[in-house]
Short mmCIF file of C-alpha atoms and ligand atoms in Angstrom, two decimals:
data_model
loop_
_atom_site.label_atom_id
_atom_site.label_comp_id
_atom_site.label_asym_id
_atom_site.label_seq_id
_atom_site.Cartn_x
_atom_site.Cartn_y
_atom_site.Cartn_z
CA MET A 1 -51.09 1.44 -0.98
CA LYS A 2 -49.46 4.66 -2.05
CA ASN A 3 -51.68 7.41 -3.36
CA THR A 4 -50.62 9.88 -6.04
CA ALA A 5 -49.79 12.55 -3.48
CA ASP A 6 -47.26 10.19 -1.86
CA SER A 7 -45.73 9.46 -5.24
CA ALA A 8 -45.29 13.16 -5.90
CA ILE A 9 -43.46 13.51 -2.60
CA ILE A 10 -41.15 10.67 -3.53
CA LEU A 11 -40.45 12.21 -6.94
CA ASN A 12 -39.59 15.54 -5.35
CA ASP A 13 -37.34 13.98 -2.73
CA SER A 14 -33.88 15.40 -3.47
CA THR A 15 -32.28 12.30 -1.98
CA ALA A 16 -34.10 9.99 -4.45
CA LYS A 17 -31.52 8.06 -6.47
CA LYS A 18 -31.35 7.86 -10.24
CA LYS A 19 -31.73 4.36 -11.66
CA PHE A 20 -28.36 3.33 -13.06
CA ASP A 21 -28.28 2.90 -16.81
CA VAL A 22 -24.76 2.83 -18.25
CA TYR A 23 -25.79 4.16 -21.69
CA ARG A 24 -27.68 7.05 -20.12
CA VAL A 25 -24.77 7.73 -17.73
CA ARG A 26 -22.31 7.91 -20.63
CA GLU A 27 -24.21 10.91 -21.96
CA ASP A 28 -23.09 12.81 -18.86
CA PHE A 29 -19.43 12.45 -19.94
CA PRO A 30 -18.83 14.52 -23.11
CA ILE A 31 -15.36 13.06 -23.73
CA LEU A 32 -16.78 9.55 -24.09
CA SER A 33 -18.39 10.48 -27.39
CA ARG A 34 -15.18 11.67 -29.03
CA LEU A 35 -13.18 9.77 -31.61
CA VAL A 36 -9.53 8.77 -31.23
CA ASN A 37 -7.68 7.69 -34.37
CA GLY A 38 -11.03 7.70 -36.12
CA LYS A 39 -12.53 5.20 -33.63
CA PRO A 40 -14.81 5.81 -30.63
CA LEU A 41 -12.69 6.40 -27.54
CA ILE A 42 -12.56 3.41 -25.19
CA TYR A 43 -11.15 4.83 -22.00
CA LEU A 44 -9.71 2.12 -19.74
CA ASP A 45 -7.22 4.12 -17.66
CA ASN A 46 -9.52 5.13 -14.82
CA ALA A 47 -7.05 4.18 -12.11
CA ALA A 48 -4.79 6.96 -13.45
CA THR A 49 -7.56 9.54 -13.72
CA THR A 50 -11.28 9.48 -14.38
CA GLN A 51 -13.30 11.45 -16.91
CA LYS A 52 -15.53 14.32 -15.78
CA PRO A 53 -19.31 14.55 -16.06
CA SER A 54 -20.93 17.72 -17.46
CA GLN A 55 -22.19 18.50 -13.96
CA VAL A 56 -18.58 18.88 -12.73
CA ILE A 57 -17.42 20.76 -15.84
CA GLU A 58 -20.43 23.06 -15.52
CA SER A 59 -19.64 23.85 -11.87
CA LEU A 60 -16.15 25.07 -12.94
CA HIS A 61 -17.73 27.15 -15.67
CA GLN A 62 -20.33 28.56 -13.26
CA TYR A 63 -17.69 29.45 -10.67
CA TYR A 64 -15.32 31.22 -13.06
CA SER A 65 -18.16 32.90 -14.98
CA TYR A 66 -20.20 34.24 -12.07
CA GLU A 67 -18.66 33.60 -8.64
CA ASN A 68 -14.88 34.05 -8.84
CA ALA A 69 -13.32 35.87 -5.87
CA ASN A 70 -10.73 35.06 -3.24
CA ILE A 71 -12.14 33.32 -0.18
CA HIS A 72 -11.99 33.90 3.60
CA ARG A 73 -10.84 37.49 2.99
CA GLY A 74 -13.38 39.84 1.51
CA LEU A 75 -16.50 41.20 3.12
CA TYR A 76 -18.06 41.85 -0.26
CA PHE A 77 -20.78 39.76 -1.92
CA LEU A 78 -18.67 37.68 -4.32
CA SER A 79 -16.04 36.79 -1.75
CA GLU A 80 -18.72 35.65 0.65
CA LEU A 81 -20.42 33.64 -2.08
CA ALA A 82 -17.15 31.90 -3.08
CA THR A 83 -16.32 31.23 0.58
CA GLU A 84 -19.76 29.75 1.16
CA SER A 85 -19.47 27.46 -1.89
CA TYR A 86 -15.97 26.33 -0.92
CA GLU A 87 -16.91 25.64 2.70
CA SER A 88 -20.08 23.87 1.64
CA ALA A 89 -17.88 21.59 -0.52
CA ARG A 90 -15.85 20.82 2.62
CA LEU A 91 -19.08 19.82 4.33
CA LYS A 92 -19.96 17.56 1.41
CA VAL A 93 -16.57 15.82 1.74
CA LYS A 94 -17.14 15.44 5.47
CA GLU A 95 -20.49 13.72 4.79
CA PHE A 96 -19.05 11.71 1.91
CA ILE A 97 -16.48 9.94 4.09
CA ASN A 98 -18.44 10.44 7.33
CA ALA A 99 -15.78 12.41 9.20
CA MET A 100 -16.73 13.57 12.70
CA SER A 101 -16.20 17.24 11.84
CA ALA A 102 -15.60 19.44 8.78
CA SER A 103 -12.45 20.79 10.47
CA GLU A 104 -10.90 17.33 9.97
CA ILE A 105 -11.12 17.82 6.20
CA ILE A 106 -8.03 19.52 4.77
CA PHE A 107 -8.03 20.56 1.12
CA VAL A 108 -4.76 19.69 -0.61
CA ARG A 109 -3.62 19.14 -4.21
CA GLY A 110 -4.09 15.40 -4.09
CA ALA A 111 -3.13 12.19 -2.31
CA THR A 112 0.57 12.84 -2.95
CA GLU A 113 0.48 16.24 -1.30
CA ALA A 114 -1.59 14.87 1.59
CA ILE A 115 1.07 12.26 2.39
CA ASN A 116 3.90 14.78 1.95
CA LEU A 117 2.07 17.11 4.35
CA LEU A 118 1.82 14.38 6.97
CA ALA A 119 5.38 13.15 6.49
CA THR A 120 6.78 16.67 6.82
CA SER A 121 4.63 17.63 9.80
CA PHE A 122 5.27 14.36 11.60
CA ALA A 123 9.03 14.73 11.07
CA ARG A 124 8.94 18.33 12.37
CA SER A 125 6.74 17.51 15.32
CA GLY A 126 9.19 15.31 17.15
CA PHE A 127 6.73 12.42 16.79
CA PHE A 128 9.43 10.61 14.81
CA THR A 129 12.79 10.27 16.49
CA GLN A 130 16.08 8.59 15.61
CA GLY A 131 15.33 4.92 14.92
CA SER A 132 11.55 5.31 14.50
CA GLU A 133 9.90 2.86 12.12
CA ILE A 134 6.96 3.18 9.72
CA ILE A 135 5.16 0.12 8.39
CA VAL A 136 4.00 0.26 4.78
CA SER A 137 3.07 -2.54 2.40
CA GLU A 138 4.89 -4.01 -0.57
CA MET A 139 2.12 -2.77 -2.88
CA GLU A 140 2.27 0.95 -2.01
CA HIS A 141 2.19 3.61 -4.69
CA HIS A 142 5.46 5.58 -4.69
CA ALA A 143 3.44 8.42 -3.09
CA ASN A 144 3.27 6.34 0.09
CA ILE A 145 6.97 5.42 0.12
CA VAL A 146 9.06 8.36 -1.05
CA PRO A 147 7.61 11.18 1.15
CA TRP A 148 8.48 9.17 4.26
CA GLN A 149 12.01 8.60 2.98
CA ILE A 150 12.54 12.29 2.17
CA ALA A 151 10.99 13.73 5.33
CA ALA A 152 12.64 11.27 7.63
CA GLU A 153 16.05 11.04 5.97
CA SER A 154 17.86 13.05 8.61
CA LEU A 155 16.29 10.93 11.36
CA GLY A 156 17.33 7.63 9.83
CA ILE A 157 13.77 6.33 9.89
CA LYS A 158 13.30 2.79 8.66
CA LEU A 159 10.43 1.54 6.52
CA ARG A 160 9.27 -1.96 7.35
CA VAL A 161 7.20 -3.74 4.75
CA ILE A 162 4.13 -6.03 4.89
CA PRO A 163 4.76 -8.48 2.02
CA PHE A 164 2.14 -9.86 -0.36
CA ASN A 165 1.72 -13.38 -1.72
CA GLU A 166 1.72 -14.54 -5.34
CA ASN A 167 -1.95 -13.58 -5.74
CA GLY A 168 -1.17 -10.05 -4.62
CA GLU A 169 -2.83 -10.44 -1.20
CA LEU A 170 -1.21 -8.80 1.81
CA MET A 171 0.20 -11.29 4.31
CA ILE A 172 -1.22 -9.49 7.30
CA GLU A 173 -0.32 -12.39 9.56
CA LYS A 174 3.19 -10.88 9.30
CA LEU A 175 2.05 -7.51 10.65
CA PRO A 176 2.36 -8.34 14.38
CA GLU A 177 6.00 -9.44 13.80
CA LEU A 178 6.79 -6.13 12.13
CA ILE A 179 5.47 -4.07 15.05
CA ASN A 180 7.89 -3.17 17.82
CA LYS A 181 8.48 -0.36 20.31
CA ASN A 182 9.91 1.87 17.53
CA THR A 183 6.85 1.61 15.28
CA LYS A 184 5.24 5.03 14.94
CA LEU A 185 2.81 4.63 12.06
CA VAL A 186 1.21 2.09 9.74
CA SER A 187 0.49 3.51 6.28
CA VAL A 188 -1.27 1.28 3.77
CA VAL A 189 -3.11 1.47 0.50
CA HIS A 190 -6.84 0.61 0.58
CA ILE A 191 -6.99 -0.66 -3.03
CA SER A 192 -3.83 -1.29 -5.05
CA ASN A 193 -3.66 0.68 -8.29
CA ALA A 194 -1.33 -1.95 -9.78
CA LEU A 195 -3.00 -5.18 -8.64
CA GLY A 196 -6.58 -4.19 -7.87
CA THR A 197 -6.39 -5.91 -4.47
CA ILE A 198 -8.82 -4.60 -1.86
CA ASN A 199 -6.81 -4.74 1.34
CA PRO A 200 -8.25 -5.74 4.74
CA VAL A 201 -7.63 -2.28 6.18
CA ARG A 202 -10.13 -2.78 9.00
CA GLU A 203 -8.08 -5.73 10.29
CA ILE A 204 -4.81 -3.80 9.85
CA ILE A 205 -6.25 -0.88 11.83
CA ARG A 206 -7.41 -3.23 14.58
CA ILE A 207 -3.96 -4.80 14.95
CA ALA A 208 -2.18 -1.41 14.87
CA HIS A 209 -4.57 0.12 17.40
CA GLU A 210 -4.08 -2.81 19.78
CA ASN A 211 -0.49 -1.58 19.82
CA ALA A 212 -1.51 2.10 20.07
CA ILE A 213 -0.15 2.88 16.59
CA PRO A 214 -2.03 5.29 14.29
CA VAL A 215 -2.95 4.22 10.75
CA LEU A 216 -3.01 6.15 7.50
CA VAL A 217 -5.11 4.71 4.67
CA ASP A 218 -4.37 5.73 1.09
CA GLY A 219 -7.89 5.77 -0.35
CA SER A 220 -6.97 7.06 -3.83
CA GLN A 221 -8.42 3.99 -5.51
CA SER A 222 -11.19 3.20 -3.03
CA VAL A 223 -13.30 6.39 -2.90
CA PRO A 224 -14.14 6.24 -6.62
CA HIS A 225 -15.45 2.69 -6.26
CA MET A 226 -16.98 2.15 -2.85
CA PRO A 227 -18.59 4.08 -0.01
CA VAL A 228 -16.02 4.85 2.68
CA ASP A 229 -16.79 5.63 6.32
CA VAL A 230 -13.68 6.81 8.14
CA GLN A 231 -15.32 6.63 11.57
CA ASP A 232 -16.46 3.09 10.99
CA LEU A 233 -12.99 2.09 9.68
CA ASP A 234 -11.49 4.01 12.60
CA CYS A 235 -8.46 5.02 10.50
CA ASP A 236 -6.52 7.98 11.89
CA PHE A 237 -5.75 9.49 8.48
CA PHE A 238 -7.30 8.98 5.05
CA VAL A 239 -6.11 10.56 1.80
CA PHE A 240 -7.45 10.74 -1.74
CA SER A 241 -7.34 12.72 -4.99
CA GLY A 242 -10.34 14.40 -6.59
CA HIS A 243 -9.32 13.61 -10.15
CA LYS A 244 -9.70 9.87 -9.59
CA MET A 245 -13.31 10.38 -8.50
CA PHE A 246 -14.65 12.44 -11.41
CA ALA A 247 -13.50 15.83 -10.04
CA PRO A 248 -10.73 18.04 -11.52
CA THR A 249 -6.99 17.61 -11.05
CA GLY A 250 -5.23 19.73 -8.43
CA ILE A 251 -7.65 19.06 -5.59
CA GLY A 252 -7.61 16.31 -2.99
CA ILE A 253 -8.27 15.56 0.64
CA LEU A 254 -6.37 14.83 3.80
CA TYR A 255 -8.68 13.57 6.52
CA GLY A 256 -7.19 13.27 10.00
CA LYS A 257 -8.59 12.80 13.46
CA THR A 258 -8.59 16.09 15.38
CA LEU A 259 -6.54 14.40 18.08
CA TYR A 260 -3.56 14.22 15.67
CA LEU A 261 -4.12 17.20 13.39
CA ASP A 262 -4.37 19.52 16.38
CA LYS A 263 -0.92 18.48 17.57
CA LEU A 264 0.86 18.52 14.21
CA PRO A 265 2.69 21.70 13.16
CA PRO A 266 1.77 23.50 9.90
CA TYR A 267 3.12 22.17 6.63
CA GLN A 268 3.46 25.45 4.75
CA GLY A 269 3.34 29.03 5.97
CA GLY A 270 1.65 32.04 4.37
CA GLY A 271 -1.73 33.68 4.08
CA ASP A 272 -4.91 32.15 5.51
CA MET A 273 -3.14 29.81 7.96
CA ILE A 274 -2.08 32.49 10.45
CA ARG A 275 -3.82 34.17 13.35
CA THR A 276 -1.18 36.82 14.06
CA VAL A 277 2.14 37.70 12.42
CA SER A 278 5.00 39.76 13.74
CA PHE A 279 8.71 39.71 12.92
CA GLU A 280 9.38 38.02 16.24
CA LYS A 281 6.74 35.29 16.13
CA SER A 282 3.60 34.21 14.34
CA THR A 283 0.64 32.21 15.62
CA PHE A 284 -1.50 29.85 13.60
CA GLU A 285 -5.17 29.35 12.84
CA ASP A 286 -7.24 26.46 14.11
CA LEU A 287 -8.08 23.44 11.96
CA PRO A 288 -8.56 23.11 9.06
CA HIS A 289 -6.97 26.45 8.06
CA LYS A 290 -3.69 25.75 9.86
CA PHE A 291 -2.83 23.36 7.00
CA GLU A 292 -4.18 25.48 4.14
CA ALA A 293 -1.61 28.20 3.43
CA GLY A 294 -2.17 30.53 0.50
CA THR A 295 -5.00 30.86 -1.99
CA PRO A 296 -6.32 27.35 -2.54
CA ASN A 297 -7.81 25.68 -5.60
CA ILE A 298 -11.22 27.23 -4.94
CA ALA A 299 -12.88 26.12 -8.18
CA GLY A 300 -11.41 22.63 -7.73
CA GLY A 301 -12.82 22.32 -4.22
CA ILE A 302 -16.26 23.41 -5.38
CA ALA A 303 -16.11 21.02 -8.33
CA LEU A 304 -15.10 18.18 -5.98
CA GLY A 305 -18.33 18.94 -4.13
CA SER A 306 -20.19 18.64 -7.47
CA ALA A 307 -18.52 15.28 -8.15
CA ILE A 308 -19.76 14.10 -4.75
CA ASP A 309 -23.28 15.34 -5.58
CA TYR A 310 -23.03 13.46 -8.86
CA LEU A 311 -21.96 10.19 -7.20
CA ASN A 312 -24.62 10.61 -4.54
CA SER A 313 -27.31 10.98 -7.20
CA PHE A 314 -26.92 7.19 -7.75
CA ASP A 315 -27.32 4.21 -5.52
CA ARG A 316 -23.60 3.57 -5.17
CA MET A 317 -24.14 -0.15 -4.74
CA GLU A 318 -25.53 -0.22 -8.29
CA LEU A 319 -22.36 1.45 -9.59
CA LEU A 320 -20.24 -1.03 -7.69
CA GLN A 321 -22.24 -3.98 -9.03
CA HIS A 322 -21.75 -2.75 -12.58
CA GLU A 323 -17.99 -2.39 -12.05
CA ASP A 324 -17.86 -5.87 -10.53
CA ALA A 325 -19.68 -7.27 -13.55
CA LEU A 326 -17.11 -5.59 -15.83
CA LEU A 327 -14.26 -6.97 -13.72
CA ASN A 328 -15.63 -10.52 -13.78
CA TYR A 329 -16.45 -10.48 -17.48
CA ALA A 330 -13.07 -8.96 -18.45
CA THR A 331 -11.16 -11.38 -16.20
CA GLU A 332 -12.89 -14.38 -17.76
CA LYS A 333 -12.31 -13.13 -21.31
CA LEU A 334 -8.68 -12.17 -20.69
CA LEU A 335 -7.92 -15.55 -19.14
CA SER A 336 -9.09 -17.22 -22.33
CA VAL A 337 -6.41 -15.37 -24.35
CA ARG A 338 -3.43 -17.69 -24.95
CA GLY A 339 -0.17 -16.46 -23.44
CA LEU A 340 -1.90 -13.79 -21.32
CA ARG A 341 -1.28 -13.75 -17.57
CA ILE A 342 -3.13 -11.59 -15.07
CA ILE A 343 -0.89 -10.03 -12.43
CA GLY A 344 -2.94 -9.66 -9.25
CA THR A 345 -5.46 -12.42 -8.63
CA ALA A 346 -6.61 -11.60 -5.10
CA LYS A 347 -9.98 -12.91 -3.92
CA THR A 348 -11.24 -9.40 -3.27
CA LYS A 349 -10.47 -7.07 -6.14
CA ALA A 350 -11.64 -3.77 -7.56
CA SER A 351 -12.05 -3.23 -11.31
CA VAL A 352 -8.32 -2.97 -12.08
CA ILE A 353 -6.64 -5.69 -14.17
CA SER A 354 -2.87 -5.77 -14.80
CA PHE A 355 -1.65 -8.27 -17.35
CA ILE A 356 1.26 -9.35 -19.48
CA ILE A 357 1.36 -11.29 -22.75
CA GLU A 358 4.15 -13.74 -23.38
CA GLY A 359 6.73 -12.40 -25.85
CA ILE A 360 5.16 -8.93 -26.20
CA HIS A 361 6.38 -5.88 -24.29
CA PRO A 362 3.54 -4.04 -22.50
CA TYR A 363 4.55 -0.82 -24.29
CA ASP A 364 3.88 -2.51 -27.63
CA ILE A 365 0.47 -3.64 -26.39
CA GLY A 366 -0.37 -0.07 -25.33
CA THR A 367 0.89 1.57 -28.52
CA ILE A 368 -0.79 -0.82 -30.93
CA ILE A 369 -4.11 -0.91 -29.11
CA ASP A 370 -4.17 2.89 -29.07
CA THR A 371 -4.59 2.83 -32.85
CA ASP A 372 -8.04 1.36 -32.16
CA GLY A 373 -8.88 4.25 -29.81
CA ILE A 374 -8.35 2.13 -26.69
CA ALA A 375 -6.58 3.92 -23.80
CA LEU A 376 -4.74 1.30 -21.72
CA ARG A 377 -2.04 2.06 -19.18
CA THR A 378 1.38 0.48 -19.54
CA GLY A 379 4.36 0.84 -17.23
CA HIS A 380 5.22 0.27 -13.60
CA HIS A 381 2.18 2.25 -12.39
CA CYS A 382 4.36 4.07 -9.79
CA THR A 383 4.71 0.76 -7.95
CA GLN A 384 8.24 -0.41 -8.74
CA PRO A 385 8.37 -2.75 -5.71
CA VAL A 386 5.30 -4.58 -7.11
CA MET A 387 7.05 -5.00 -10.47
CA LYS A 388 10.18 -6.22 -8.69
CA HIS A 389 8.12 -8.81 -6.77
CA PHE A 390 6.90 -10.32 -10.05
CA GLY A 391 10.25 -9.83 -11.83
CA LEU A 392 8.61 -7.62 -14.46
CA PRO A 393 9.63 -4.25 -15.92
CA ALA A 394 6.01 -3.28 -16.57
CA THR A 395 2.46 -4.52 -17.13
CA ALA A 396 -0.47 -3.42 -19.24
CA ARG A 397 -3.44 -2.34 -17.14
CA ALA A 398 -7.14 -1.96 -17.84
CA SER A 399 -9.06 -0.14 -15.12
CA PHE A 400 -12.81 0.36 -15.35
CA ALA A 401 -15.20 3.03 -14.13
CA PHE A 402 -18.98 2.73 -13.94
CA TYR A 403 -19.33 4.34 -17.39
CA ASN A 404 -17.48 1.51 -19.12
CA THR A 405 -19.48 -1.15 -20.93
CA ILE A 406 -19.34 -4.86 -21.68
CA GLU A 407 -19.03 -3.93 -25.39
CA GLU A 408 -15.86 -1.98 -24.55
CA VAL A 409 -14.43 -5.06 -22.85
CA ASP A 410 -15.20 -7.02 -26.04
CA SER A 411 -13.32 -4.38 -28.05
CA LEU A 412 -10.37 -4.67 -25.68
CA ILE A 413 -10.23 -8.43 -26.20
CA LYS A 414 -10.49 -7.97 -29.97
CA GLY A 415 -7.66 -5.40 -29.81
CA ILE A 416 -5.48 -7.79 -27.81
CA HIS A 417 -6.01 -10.56 -30.37
CA LYS A 418 -4.98 -8.10 -33.07
CA VAL A 419 -1.75 -7.28 -31.17
CA ILE A 420 -0.96 -10.97 -30.74
CA LYS A 421 -1.58 -11.63 -34.44
CA MET A 422 0.82 -8.83 -35.41
CA PHE A 423 3.55 -10.32 -33.25
CA ASN A 424 3.03 -13.81 -34.60
N1 PMP B 501 -1.96 6.31 -4.22
C1 PMP B 501 -2.53 5.51 -5.15
C2 PMP B 501 -3.00 4.15 -4.75
C3 PMP B 501 -2.68 5.94 -6.46
O1 PMP B 501 -3.24 5.14 -7.36
C4 PMP B 501 -2.23 7.24 -6.80
C5 PMP B 501 -2.33 7.74 -8.22
N2 PMP B 501 -2.03 6.80 -9.19
C6 PMP B 501 -1.66 8.04 -5.80
C7 PMP B 501 -1.55 7.54 -4.53
C8 PMP B 501 -1.19 9.41 -6.10
O2 PMP B 501 -2.25 10.22 -6.50
P1 PMP B 501 -1.99 11.69 -7.07
O3 PMP B 501 -0.98 11.54 -8.17
O4 PMP B 501 -3.32 12.12 -7.57
O5 PMP B 501 -1.50 12.52 -5.94
#
């Protein structure tokens, strides 16, 4: 039996998790109490960007109010303080995704910049040659298609594509057929932002590694929803954006195994990434600084660390269970709406639901429902090949975070009925 002294120890344990209560959690997000068009905001565009808790907003305020200085440069108090906060945020990211070392964590602007960095450095490194091939999937975000095309244009690199079936599930049985002696990289999305599909990345990595091919995983939609362990997955690269996981915009992460990052040339040149500079030749810093030219988004990096602290203050499985409950409830309710079709019906899905309604353009759904304060995404979601697969110009999309409620799903359904009534 525990005595009171034991209980006190447990209460003081900084790793103790807060019990998840969605109504209590919502109080952490100031924006969720605002009105839009005279109605309480119902924010259902979390796959595009998430809202920020006070703890993250406060860390930006704290930094700019009391700690602002440039990092890695000054020997004075404030510069050392800012450097320490920034580097401790890097350590938090390392722990968050369980990287082997903090030097494998590169701060970038976001997932898009991370992939552009890799595409450019790979192309410069000689790793890609004329006729090299990169395997992506049919459900990639444009950020995992276009950088490869731009960087590799002069080399005539070919993208080969893992297709998906009518449910929006990758046909990974096709992957071995796509691999050949020219394949240099497999680059796939962990969770699709358009379909919600959770892809079997572990299996993809296993198949690619059997053929000695490195794998990049686009984790933009997975880190906000589920714990990720890059060593356990054994991916070679992993990228994500802070703003989709409750941190500010303009900060994101490229994780890469030292084995690769060490060999890749710098992406950009400038301050902080050099060891020596002369007019004849310059030499570069070790990881991670080699890839971090110029003054970075210091406040953003520190606030990303605060977002990680915030997520870690909960039992993440409880957050996931709540999001799953929202997904299941919303799916059931949406399916009962006449003329509504869900696009993306994979067996394993995250809380992202794309849909269309017969005879109503998605833009009309989005515009009308906005008058009720409901923020829904409409468009191609930067996944034009997905739209092409289904023969659609666009879909409407509801994507949930752990601060969304069942009552908000009910309001969404009510709003959809209102839209349908207007069109009838
Ligand atoms: N990949 C996926 C799966 C995404 O959902 C997004 C953002 N919608 C990106 C990449 C690009 O992220 P960012 O615009 O933050 O760089």
